[in-house]
CSV table of C-alpha atoms and ligand atoms in Angstrom, one decimal:
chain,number,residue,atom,x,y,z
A,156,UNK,CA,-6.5,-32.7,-6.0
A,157,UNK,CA,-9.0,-33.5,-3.6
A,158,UNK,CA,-12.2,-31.8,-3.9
A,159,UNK,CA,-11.9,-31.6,0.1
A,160,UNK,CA,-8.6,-29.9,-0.3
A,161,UNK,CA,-10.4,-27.3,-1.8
A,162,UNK,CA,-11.8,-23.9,-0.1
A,163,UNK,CA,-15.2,-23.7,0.3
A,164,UNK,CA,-16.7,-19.9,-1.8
A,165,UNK,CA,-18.8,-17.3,-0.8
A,166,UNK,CA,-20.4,-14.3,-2.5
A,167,UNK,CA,-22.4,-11.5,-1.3
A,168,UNK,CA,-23.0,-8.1,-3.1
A,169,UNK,CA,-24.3,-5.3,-1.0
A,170,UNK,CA,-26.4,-4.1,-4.0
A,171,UNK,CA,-29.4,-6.7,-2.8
A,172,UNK,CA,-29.5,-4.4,0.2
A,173,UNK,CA,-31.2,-1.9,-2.2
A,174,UNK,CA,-34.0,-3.6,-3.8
A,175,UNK,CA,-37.1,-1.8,-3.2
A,176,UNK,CA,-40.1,-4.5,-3.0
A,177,UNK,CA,-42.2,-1.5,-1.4
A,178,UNK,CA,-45.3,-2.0,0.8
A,179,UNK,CA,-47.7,-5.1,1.7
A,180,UNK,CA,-51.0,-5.1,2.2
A,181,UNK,CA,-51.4,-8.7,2.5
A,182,UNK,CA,-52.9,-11.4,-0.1
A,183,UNK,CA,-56.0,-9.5,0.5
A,184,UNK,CA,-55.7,-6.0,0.1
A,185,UNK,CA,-58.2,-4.1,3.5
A,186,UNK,CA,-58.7,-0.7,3.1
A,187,UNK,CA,-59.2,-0.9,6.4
A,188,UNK,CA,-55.7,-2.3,6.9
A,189,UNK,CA,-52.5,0.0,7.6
A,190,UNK,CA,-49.8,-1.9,4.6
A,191,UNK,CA,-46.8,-3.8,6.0
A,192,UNK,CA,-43.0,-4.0,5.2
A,193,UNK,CA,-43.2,-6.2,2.4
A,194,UNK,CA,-42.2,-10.1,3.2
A,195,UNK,CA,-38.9,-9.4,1.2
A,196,UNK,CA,-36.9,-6.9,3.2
A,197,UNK,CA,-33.1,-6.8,3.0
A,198,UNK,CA,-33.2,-7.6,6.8
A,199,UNK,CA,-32.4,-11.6,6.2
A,200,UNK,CA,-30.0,-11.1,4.4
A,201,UNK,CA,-28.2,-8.5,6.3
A,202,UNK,CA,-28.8,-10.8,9.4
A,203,UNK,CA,-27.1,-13.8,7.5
A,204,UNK,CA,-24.2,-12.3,6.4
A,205,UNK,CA,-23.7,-10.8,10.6
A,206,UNK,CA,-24.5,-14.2,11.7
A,207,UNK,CA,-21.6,-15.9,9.3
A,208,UNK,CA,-19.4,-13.0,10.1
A,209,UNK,CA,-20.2,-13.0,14.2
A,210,UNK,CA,-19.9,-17.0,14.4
A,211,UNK,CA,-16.3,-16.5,13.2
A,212,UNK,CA,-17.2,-19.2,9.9
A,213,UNK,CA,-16.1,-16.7,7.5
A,214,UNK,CA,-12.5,-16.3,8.6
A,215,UNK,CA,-12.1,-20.0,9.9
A,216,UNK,CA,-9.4,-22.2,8.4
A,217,UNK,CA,-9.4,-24.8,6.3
A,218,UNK,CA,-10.2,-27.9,8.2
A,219,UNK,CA,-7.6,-30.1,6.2
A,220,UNK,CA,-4.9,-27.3,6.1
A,221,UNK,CA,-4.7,-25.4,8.8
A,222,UNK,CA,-2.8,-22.5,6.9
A,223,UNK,CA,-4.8,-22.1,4.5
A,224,UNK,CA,-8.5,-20.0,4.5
A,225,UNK,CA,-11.3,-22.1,4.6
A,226,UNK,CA,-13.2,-19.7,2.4
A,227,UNK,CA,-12.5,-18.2,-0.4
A,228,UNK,CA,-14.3,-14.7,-1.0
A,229,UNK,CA,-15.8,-14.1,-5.0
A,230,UNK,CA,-15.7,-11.4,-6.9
A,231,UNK,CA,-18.8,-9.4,-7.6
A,232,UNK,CA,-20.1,-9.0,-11.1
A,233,UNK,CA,-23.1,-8.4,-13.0
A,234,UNK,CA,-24.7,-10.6,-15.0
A,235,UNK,CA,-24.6,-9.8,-19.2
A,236,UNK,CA,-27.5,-9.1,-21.2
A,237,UNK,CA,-26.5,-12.3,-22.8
A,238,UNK,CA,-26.1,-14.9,-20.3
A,239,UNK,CA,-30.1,-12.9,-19.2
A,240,UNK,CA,-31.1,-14.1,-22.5
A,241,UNK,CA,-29.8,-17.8,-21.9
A,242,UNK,CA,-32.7,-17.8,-20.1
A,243,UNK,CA,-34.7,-15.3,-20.7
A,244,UNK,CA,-36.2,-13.8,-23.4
A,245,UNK,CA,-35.7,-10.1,-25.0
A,246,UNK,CA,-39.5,-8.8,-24.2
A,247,UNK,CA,-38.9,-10.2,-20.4
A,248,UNK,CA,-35.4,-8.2,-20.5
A,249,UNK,CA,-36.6,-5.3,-22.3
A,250,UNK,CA,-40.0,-5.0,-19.5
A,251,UNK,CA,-37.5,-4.9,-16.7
A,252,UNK,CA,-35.1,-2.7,-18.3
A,253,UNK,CA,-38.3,0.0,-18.4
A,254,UNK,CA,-39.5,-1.0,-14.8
A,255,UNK,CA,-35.7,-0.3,-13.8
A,256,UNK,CA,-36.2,3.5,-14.6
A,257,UNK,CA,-40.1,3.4,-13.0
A,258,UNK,CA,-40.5,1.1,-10.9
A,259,UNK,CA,-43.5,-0.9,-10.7
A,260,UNK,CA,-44.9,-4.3,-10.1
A,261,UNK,CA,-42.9,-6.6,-13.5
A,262,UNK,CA,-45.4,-9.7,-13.4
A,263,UNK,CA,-46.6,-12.2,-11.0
A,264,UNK,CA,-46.0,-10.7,-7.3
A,265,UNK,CA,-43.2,-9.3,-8.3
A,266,UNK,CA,-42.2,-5.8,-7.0
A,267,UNK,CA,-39.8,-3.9,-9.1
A,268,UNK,CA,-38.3,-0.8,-7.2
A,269,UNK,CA,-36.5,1.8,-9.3
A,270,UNK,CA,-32.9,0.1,-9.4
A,271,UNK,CA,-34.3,-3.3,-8.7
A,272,UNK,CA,-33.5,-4.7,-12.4
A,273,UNK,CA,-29.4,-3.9,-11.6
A,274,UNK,CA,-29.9,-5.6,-8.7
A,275,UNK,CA,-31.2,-8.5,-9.9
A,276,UNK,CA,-28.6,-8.7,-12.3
A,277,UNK,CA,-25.9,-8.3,-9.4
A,278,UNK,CA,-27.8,-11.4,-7.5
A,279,UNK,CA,-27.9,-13.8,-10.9
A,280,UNK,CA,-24.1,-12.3,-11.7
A,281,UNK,CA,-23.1,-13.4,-8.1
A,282,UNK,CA,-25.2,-16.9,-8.6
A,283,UNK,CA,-23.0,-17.0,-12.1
A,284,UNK,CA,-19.9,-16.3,-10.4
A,285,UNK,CA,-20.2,-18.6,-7.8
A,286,UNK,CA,-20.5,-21.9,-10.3
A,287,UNK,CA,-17.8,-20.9,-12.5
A,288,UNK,CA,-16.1,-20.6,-9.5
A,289,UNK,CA,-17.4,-24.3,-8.5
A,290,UNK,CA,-16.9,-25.3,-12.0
A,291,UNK,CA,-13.2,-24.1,-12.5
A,292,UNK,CA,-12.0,-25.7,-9.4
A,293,UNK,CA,-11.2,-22.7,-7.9
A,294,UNK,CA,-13.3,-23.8,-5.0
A,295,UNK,CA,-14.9,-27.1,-4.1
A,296,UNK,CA,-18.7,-25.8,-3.2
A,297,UNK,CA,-20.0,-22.1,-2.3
A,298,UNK,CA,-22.8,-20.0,-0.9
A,299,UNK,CA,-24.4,-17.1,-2.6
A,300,UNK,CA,-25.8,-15.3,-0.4
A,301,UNK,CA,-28.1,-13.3,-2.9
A,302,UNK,CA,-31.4,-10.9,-3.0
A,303,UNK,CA,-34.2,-10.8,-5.3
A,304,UNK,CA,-34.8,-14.9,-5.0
A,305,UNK,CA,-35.1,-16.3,-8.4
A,306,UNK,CA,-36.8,-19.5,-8.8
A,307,UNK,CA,-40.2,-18.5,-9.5
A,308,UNK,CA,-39.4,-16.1,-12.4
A,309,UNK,CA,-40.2,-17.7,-16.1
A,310,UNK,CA,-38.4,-17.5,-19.0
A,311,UNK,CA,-41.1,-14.4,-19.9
A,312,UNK,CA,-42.3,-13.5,-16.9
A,313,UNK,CA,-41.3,-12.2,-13.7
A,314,UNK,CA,-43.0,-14.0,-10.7
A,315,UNK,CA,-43.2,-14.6,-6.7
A,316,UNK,CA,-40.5,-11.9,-5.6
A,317,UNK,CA,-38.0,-13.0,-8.7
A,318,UNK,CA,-37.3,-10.7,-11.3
A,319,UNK,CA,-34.5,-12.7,-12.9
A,320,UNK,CA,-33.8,-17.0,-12.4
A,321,UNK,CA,-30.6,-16.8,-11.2
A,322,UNK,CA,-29.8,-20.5,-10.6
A,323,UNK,CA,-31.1,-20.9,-14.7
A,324,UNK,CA,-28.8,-18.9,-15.6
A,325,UNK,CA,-25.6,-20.0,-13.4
A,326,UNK,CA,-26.6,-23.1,-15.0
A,327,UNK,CA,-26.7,-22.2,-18.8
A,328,UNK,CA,-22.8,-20.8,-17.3
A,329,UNK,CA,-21.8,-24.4,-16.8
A,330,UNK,CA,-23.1,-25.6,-19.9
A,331,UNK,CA,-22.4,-22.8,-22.2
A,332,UNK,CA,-18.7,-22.5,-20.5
A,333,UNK,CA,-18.1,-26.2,-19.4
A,334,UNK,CA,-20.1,-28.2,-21.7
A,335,UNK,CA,-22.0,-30.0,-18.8
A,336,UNK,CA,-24.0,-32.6,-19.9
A,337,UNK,CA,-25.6,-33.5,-16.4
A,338,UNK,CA,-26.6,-30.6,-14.3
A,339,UNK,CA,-28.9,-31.4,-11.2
A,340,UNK,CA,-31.2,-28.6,-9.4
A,341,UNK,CA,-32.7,-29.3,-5.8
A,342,UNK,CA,-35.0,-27.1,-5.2
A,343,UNK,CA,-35.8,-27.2,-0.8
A,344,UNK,CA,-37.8,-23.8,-0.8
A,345,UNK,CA,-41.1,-24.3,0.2
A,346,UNK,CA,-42.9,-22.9,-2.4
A,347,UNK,CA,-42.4,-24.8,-5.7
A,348,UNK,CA,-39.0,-24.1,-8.3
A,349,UNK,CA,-41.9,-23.1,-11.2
A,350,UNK,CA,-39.2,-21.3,-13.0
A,351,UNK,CA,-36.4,-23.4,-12.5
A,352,UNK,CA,-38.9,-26.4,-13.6
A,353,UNK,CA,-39.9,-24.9,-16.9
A,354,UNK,CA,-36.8,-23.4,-18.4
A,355,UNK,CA,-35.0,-27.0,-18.1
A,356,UNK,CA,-38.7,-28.7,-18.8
A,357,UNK,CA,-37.6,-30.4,-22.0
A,358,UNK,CA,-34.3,-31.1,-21.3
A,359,UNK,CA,-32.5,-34.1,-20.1
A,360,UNK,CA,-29.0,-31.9,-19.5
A,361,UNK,CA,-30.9,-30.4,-16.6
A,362,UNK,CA,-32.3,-32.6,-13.7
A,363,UNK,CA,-34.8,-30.8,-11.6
A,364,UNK,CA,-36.2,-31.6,-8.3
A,365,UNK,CA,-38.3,-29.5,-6.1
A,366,UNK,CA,-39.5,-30.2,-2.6
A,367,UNK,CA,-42.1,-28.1,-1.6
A,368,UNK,CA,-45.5,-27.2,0.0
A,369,UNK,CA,-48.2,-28.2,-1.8
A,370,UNK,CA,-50.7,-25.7,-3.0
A,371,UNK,CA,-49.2,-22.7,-1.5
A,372,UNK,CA,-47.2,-21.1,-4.2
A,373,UNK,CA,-47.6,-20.7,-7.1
A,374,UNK,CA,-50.8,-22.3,-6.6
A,375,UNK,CA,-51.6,-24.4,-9.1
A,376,UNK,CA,-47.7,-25.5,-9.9
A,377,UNK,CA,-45.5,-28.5,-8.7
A,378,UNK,CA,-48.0,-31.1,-9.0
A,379,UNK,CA,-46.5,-35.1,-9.1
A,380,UNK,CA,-47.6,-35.5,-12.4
A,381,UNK,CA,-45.2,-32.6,-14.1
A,382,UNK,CA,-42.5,-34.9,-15.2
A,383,UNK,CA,-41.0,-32.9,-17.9
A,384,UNK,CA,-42.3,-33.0,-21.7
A,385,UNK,CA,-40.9,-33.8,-25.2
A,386,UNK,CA,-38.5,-36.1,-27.0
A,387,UNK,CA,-35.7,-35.6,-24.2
A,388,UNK,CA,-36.9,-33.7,-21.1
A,389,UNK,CA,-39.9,-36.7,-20.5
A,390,UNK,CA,-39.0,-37.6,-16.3
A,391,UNK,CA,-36.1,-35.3,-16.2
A,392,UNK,CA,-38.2,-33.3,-13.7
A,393,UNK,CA,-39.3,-34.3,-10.1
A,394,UNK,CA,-42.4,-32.7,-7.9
A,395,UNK,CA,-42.7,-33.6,-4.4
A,396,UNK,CA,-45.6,-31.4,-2.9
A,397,UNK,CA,-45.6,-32.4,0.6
A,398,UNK,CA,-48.6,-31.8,3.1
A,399,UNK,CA,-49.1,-28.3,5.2
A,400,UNK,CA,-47.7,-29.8,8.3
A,401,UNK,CA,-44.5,-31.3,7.2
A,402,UNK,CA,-42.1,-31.9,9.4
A,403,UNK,CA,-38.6,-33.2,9.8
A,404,UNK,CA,-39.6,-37.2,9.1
A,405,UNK,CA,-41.6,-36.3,6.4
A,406,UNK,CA,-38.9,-34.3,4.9
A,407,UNK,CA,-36.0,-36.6,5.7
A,408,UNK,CA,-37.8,-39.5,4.3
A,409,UNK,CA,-38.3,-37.8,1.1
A,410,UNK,CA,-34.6,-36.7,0.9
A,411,UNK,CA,-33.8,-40.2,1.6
A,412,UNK,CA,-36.3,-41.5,-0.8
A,413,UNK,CA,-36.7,-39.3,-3.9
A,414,UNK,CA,-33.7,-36.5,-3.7
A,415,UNK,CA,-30.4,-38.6,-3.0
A,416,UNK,CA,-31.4,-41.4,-4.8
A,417,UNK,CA,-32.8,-39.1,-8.0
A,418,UNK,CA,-28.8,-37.7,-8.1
A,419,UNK,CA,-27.5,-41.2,-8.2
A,420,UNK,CA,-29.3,-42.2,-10.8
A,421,UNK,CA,-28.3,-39.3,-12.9
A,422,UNK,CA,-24.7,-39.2,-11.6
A,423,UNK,CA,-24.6,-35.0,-12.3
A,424,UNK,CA,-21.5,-32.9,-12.9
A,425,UNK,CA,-22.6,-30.2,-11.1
A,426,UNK,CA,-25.4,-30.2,-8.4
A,427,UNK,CA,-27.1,-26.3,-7.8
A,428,UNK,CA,-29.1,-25.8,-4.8
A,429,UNK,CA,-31.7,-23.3,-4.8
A,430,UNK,CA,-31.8,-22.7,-0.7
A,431,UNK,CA,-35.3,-21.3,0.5
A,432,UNK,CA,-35.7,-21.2,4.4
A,433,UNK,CA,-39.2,-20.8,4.2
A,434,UNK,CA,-40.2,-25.0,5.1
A,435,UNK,CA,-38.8,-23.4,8.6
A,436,UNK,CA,-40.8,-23.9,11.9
A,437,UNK,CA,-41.2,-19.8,12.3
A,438,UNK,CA,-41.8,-18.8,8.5
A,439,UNK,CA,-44.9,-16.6,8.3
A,440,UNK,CA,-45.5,-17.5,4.1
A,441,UNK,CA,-46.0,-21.5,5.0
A,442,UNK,CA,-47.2,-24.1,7.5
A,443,UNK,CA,-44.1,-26.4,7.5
A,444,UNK,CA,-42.0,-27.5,10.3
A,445,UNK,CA,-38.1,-27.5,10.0
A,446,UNK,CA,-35.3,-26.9,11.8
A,447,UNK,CA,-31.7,-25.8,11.3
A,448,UNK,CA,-30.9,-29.3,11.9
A,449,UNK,CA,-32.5,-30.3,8.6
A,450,UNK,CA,-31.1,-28.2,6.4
A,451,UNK,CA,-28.1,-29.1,7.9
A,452,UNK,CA,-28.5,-32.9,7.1
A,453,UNK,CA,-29.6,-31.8,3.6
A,454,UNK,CA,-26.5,-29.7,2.7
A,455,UNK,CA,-24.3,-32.7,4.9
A,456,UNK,CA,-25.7,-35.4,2.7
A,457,UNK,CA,-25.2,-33.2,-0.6
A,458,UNK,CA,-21.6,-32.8,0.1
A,459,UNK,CA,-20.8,-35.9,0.7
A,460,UNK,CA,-22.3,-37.4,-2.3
A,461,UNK,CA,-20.7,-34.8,-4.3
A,462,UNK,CA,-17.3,-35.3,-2.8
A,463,UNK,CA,-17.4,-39.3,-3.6
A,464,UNK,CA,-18.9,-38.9,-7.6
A,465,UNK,CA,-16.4,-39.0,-9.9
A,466,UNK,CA,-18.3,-36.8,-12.2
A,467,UNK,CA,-19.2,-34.2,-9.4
A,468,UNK,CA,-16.2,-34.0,-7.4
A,469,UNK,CA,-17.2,-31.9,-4.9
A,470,UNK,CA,-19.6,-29.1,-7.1
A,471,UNK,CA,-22.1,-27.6,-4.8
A,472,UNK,CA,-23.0,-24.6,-5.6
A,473,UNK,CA,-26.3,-23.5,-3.4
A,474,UNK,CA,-27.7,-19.9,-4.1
A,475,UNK,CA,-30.2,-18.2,-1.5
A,476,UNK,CA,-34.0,-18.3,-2.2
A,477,UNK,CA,-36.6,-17.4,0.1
A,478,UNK,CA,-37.2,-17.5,3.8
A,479,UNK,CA,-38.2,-14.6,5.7
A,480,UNK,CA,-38.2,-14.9,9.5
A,481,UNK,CA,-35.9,-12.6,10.4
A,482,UNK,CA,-34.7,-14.0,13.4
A,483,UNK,CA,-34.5,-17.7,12.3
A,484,UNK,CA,-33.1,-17.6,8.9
A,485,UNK,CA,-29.4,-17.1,9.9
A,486,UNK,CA,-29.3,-20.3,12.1
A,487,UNK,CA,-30.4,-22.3,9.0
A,488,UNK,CA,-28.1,-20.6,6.5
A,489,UNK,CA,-25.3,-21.0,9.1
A,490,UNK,CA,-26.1,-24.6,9.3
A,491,UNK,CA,-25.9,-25.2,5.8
A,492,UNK,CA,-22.5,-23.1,5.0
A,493,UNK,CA,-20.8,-24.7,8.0
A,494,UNK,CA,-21.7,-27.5,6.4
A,495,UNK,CA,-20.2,-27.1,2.7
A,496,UNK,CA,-16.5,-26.1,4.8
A,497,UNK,CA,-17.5,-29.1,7.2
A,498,UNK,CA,-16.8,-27.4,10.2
A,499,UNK,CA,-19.1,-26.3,13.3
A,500,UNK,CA,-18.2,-23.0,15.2
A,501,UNK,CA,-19.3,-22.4,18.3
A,502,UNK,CA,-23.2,-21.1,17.7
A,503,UNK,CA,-26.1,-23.3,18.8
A,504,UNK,CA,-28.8,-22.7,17.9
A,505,UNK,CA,-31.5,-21.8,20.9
A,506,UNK,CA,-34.6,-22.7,19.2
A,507,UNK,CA,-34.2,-26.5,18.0
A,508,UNK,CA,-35.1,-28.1,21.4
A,509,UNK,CA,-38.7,-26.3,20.8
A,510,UNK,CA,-38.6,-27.4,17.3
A,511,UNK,CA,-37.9,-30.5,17.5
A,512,UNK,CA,-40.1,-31.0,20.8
A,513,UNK,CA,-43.4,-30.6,18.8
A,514,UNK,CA,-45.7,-33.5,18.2
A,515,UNK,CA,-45.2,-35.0,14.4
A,516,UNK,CA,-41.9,-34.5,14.0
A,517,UNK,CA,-40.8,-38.1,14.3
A,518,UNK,CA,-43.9,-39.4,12.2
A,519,UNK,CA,-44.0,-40.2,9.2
A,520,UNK,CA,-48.0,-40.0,8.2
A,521,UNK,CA,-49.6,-41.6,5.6
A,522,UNK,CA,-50.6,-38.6,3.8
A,523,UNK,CA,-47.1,-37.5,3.1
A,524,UNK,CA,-46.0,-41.4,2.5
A,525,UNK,CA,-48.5,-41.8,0.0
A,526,UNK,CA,-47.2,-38.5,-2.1
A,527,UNK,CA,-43.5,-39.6,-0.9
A,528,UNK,CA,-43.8,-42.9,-2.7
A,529,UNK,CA,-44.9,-41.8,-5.3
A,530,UNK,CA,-42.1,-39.2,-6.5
A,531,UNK,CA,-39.7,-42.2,-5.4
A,532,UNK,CA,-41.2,-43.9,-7.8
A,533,UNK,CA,-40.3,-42.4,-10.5
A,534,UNK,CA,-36.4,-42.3,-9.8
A,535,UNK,CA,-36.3,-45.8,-11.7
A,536,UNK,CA,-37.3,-43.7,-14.9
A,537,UNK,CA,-33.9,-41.8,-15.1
A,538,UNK,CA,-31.5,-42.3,-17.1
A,539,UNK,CA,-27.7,-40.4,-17.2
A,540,UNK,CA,-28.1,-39.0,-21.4
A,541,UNK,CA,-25.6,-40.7,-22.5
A,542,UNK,CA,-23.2,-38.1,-23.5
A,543,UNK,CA,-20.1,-35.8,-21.7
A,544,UNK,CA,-21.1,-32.8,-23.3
A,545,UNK,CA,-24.1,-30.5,-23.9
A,546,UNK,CA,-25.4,-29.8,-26.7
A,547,UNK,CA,-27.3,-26.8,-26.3
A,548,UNK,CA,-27.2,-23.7,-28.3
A,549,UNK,CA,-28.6,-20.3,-27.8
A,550,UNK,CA,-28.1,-19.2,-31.3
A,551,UNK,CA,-30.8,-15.9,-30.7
A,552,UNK,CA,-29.2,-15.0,-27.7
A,553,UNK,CA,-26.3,-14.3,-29.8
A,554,UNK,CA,-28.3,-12.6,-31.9
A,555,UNK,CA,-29.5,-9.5,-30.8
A,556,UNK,CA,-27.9,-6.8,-29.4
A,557,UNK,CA,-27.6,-5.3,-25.4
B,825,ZN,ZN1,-40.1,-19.5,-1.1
């Protein structure tokens, strides 16, 4: 079958609705400042799924079959202590299991309400779900539309809003239950994949990319120079910290440059998007400039080089990360799920003429270039292993008990 005969998948579980990140008083705590909402409040989320529900996308056909649903809704699960402890470890799981009960703040920035840890496992289950879904051919590509993020937490630590690394361990899925041997992650968050990058850091099975603002956070992370490490992993990982300023040249060029070319040269099986909307023009946690536009052309581009691999046929599977400008968020997640069905509905949306209207957006500058070129040069350097199954094994994570 044709992977564009397939329905496109969704997932949302309600449960993120109820993770407590408490109260903000800003990077630099005031007494003399009131706190704030935290950054992370359910209200994107919320406003995504109206905004895919009110443009009609969720209940549109199937663009090749008329009869047919476009989308096909997943079933919610929860993610098992051991497909945590494919990429976590025991101590990590055991922390949040206490903070569960408490509450409390469970490493890095990370805000644990009481309840928060069965969230998180509700978010990674759906992120799970939604590639086996990919990976089974029940669907062709899918959206999980998620809450806490994931990408920033470690394989012992929680960090930057994520408790658990849910797009790790939908990965570890397709390898433990699919025996990928080529798994790609691209990473267009603006803060960098940390987590993400150092799970798979030694491994060739995993090639991961991450596009992202330079310095911002974490701060000292995501430099050009981390390439991935040992026998195997050595240029399986790509950094491109782009510039405060970015904007939609500087970030096509490096899609055009570094990302697509990076995924032809390791021809994956399965290609997992970790979708921040925080590189948007309105995001108050960077200094980036996109539009929904851009994520559109990234998702477009994505799709359409999975559709024509032989290996990938079709497997997208994009899980939500950040982005937290309530109002502007849903245009860019629309943009990218009307893309995976490859339809447009009737929503346009109001604020790309200002977008795109600013000075800088058609430039390319030299500062970007120069860090651009860079990360592209390092695309010669990969290499497809050489094999059509993985050969991982988590032999403690069979080991001890839940
Ligand atoms: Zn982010």
């Amino acid at each position: 079958m044709s992977p564009t005969a397939r329905p496109s998948g969704f997932i949302f579980d309600e449960r993120c609705l109820d993770h407590n990140s408490g109260l903000l008083e800003g990077d630099l705590p005031c007494p003399y400042l009131e706190p704030t909402p935290h950054m992370d409040t359910p209200a994107t989320r919320l406003r995504v799924l109206n905004m895919l529900q009110a443009s009609g996308l969720l209940s549109i056909p199937h663009p090749e079959m008329p009869d047919a649903p476009g989308w096909l809704r997943l079933p919610l699960r929860v993610a098992t202590h051991r497909e945590m402890r494919r990429a976590h470890s025991l101590a990590h799981i055991r922390h949040l299991t206490r903070l569960n009960l408490i509450g409390g703040e469970a490493g890095d920035e990370a805000p644990c309400g009481i309840g928060s840890f069965d969230v998180a496992r509700a978010a990674a289950g759906s992120c799970i779900e939604l590639v086996d879904a990919v990976c089974s051919g029940r669907i062709r590509n899918g959206y999980a539309l998620v809450r806490p993020a994931g990408h920033h937490a470690e394989r012992d630590r929680a960090r930057g809003y994520c408790l658990l690394s849910n797009v790790a361990m939908a990965v570890r899925h397709a390898q433990a239950h699919y025996k990928f041997a080529r798994v790609a992650v691209v990473d267009f968050d603006v803060h960098h994949g940390n987590g993400t990058q150092s799970i798979f850091y030694d491994s060739d099975a995993v090639l991961t990319v991450s596009i992202h603002q330079a310095g911002n956070y974490p701060r000292k992370s995501g430099e050009l120079d981390e390439r991935g490490a040992g026998p195997s992993g050595a240029s399986y990982n790509i950094n491109v910290p782009l510039w405060p300023g970015a904007g939609q040249t500087d970030y096509k060029t490096t899609w055009d440059r570094v990302v697509l070319p990076a995924l032809k040269a390791y021809d994956p099986q399965l290609i997992v998007v970790s979708a921040g909307f925080d590189a948007s023009f309105y995001d108050p946690l960077s200094r980036m400039m996109l539009g929904s536009n851009d994520y559109r052309y990234f998702t477009r581009t994505l799709v359409d080089f999975a559709d024509a691999s032989a290996s990938c046929q079709g497997r997208v599977a994009v899980c939500h990360e950040g982005g937290y400008c309530d109002y502007y968020v849903p245009f860019c997640a629309l943009a990218v799920c009307e893309e995976l069905l490859g339809v447009r509905t009737d929503v346009r949306d109001p604020f790309l003429a200002e977008i795109n209207s600013h000075p800088g957006q058609d430039t390319l500058f030299a500062h970007q270039a120069s860090v651009i070129e860079q990360a592209a040069s390092f695309v010669s350097d990969i290499v497809p292993p050489a094999r059509d199954q993985v050969e991982v094994v988590w032999s403690e994570a069979d080991s001890d008990e839940e």
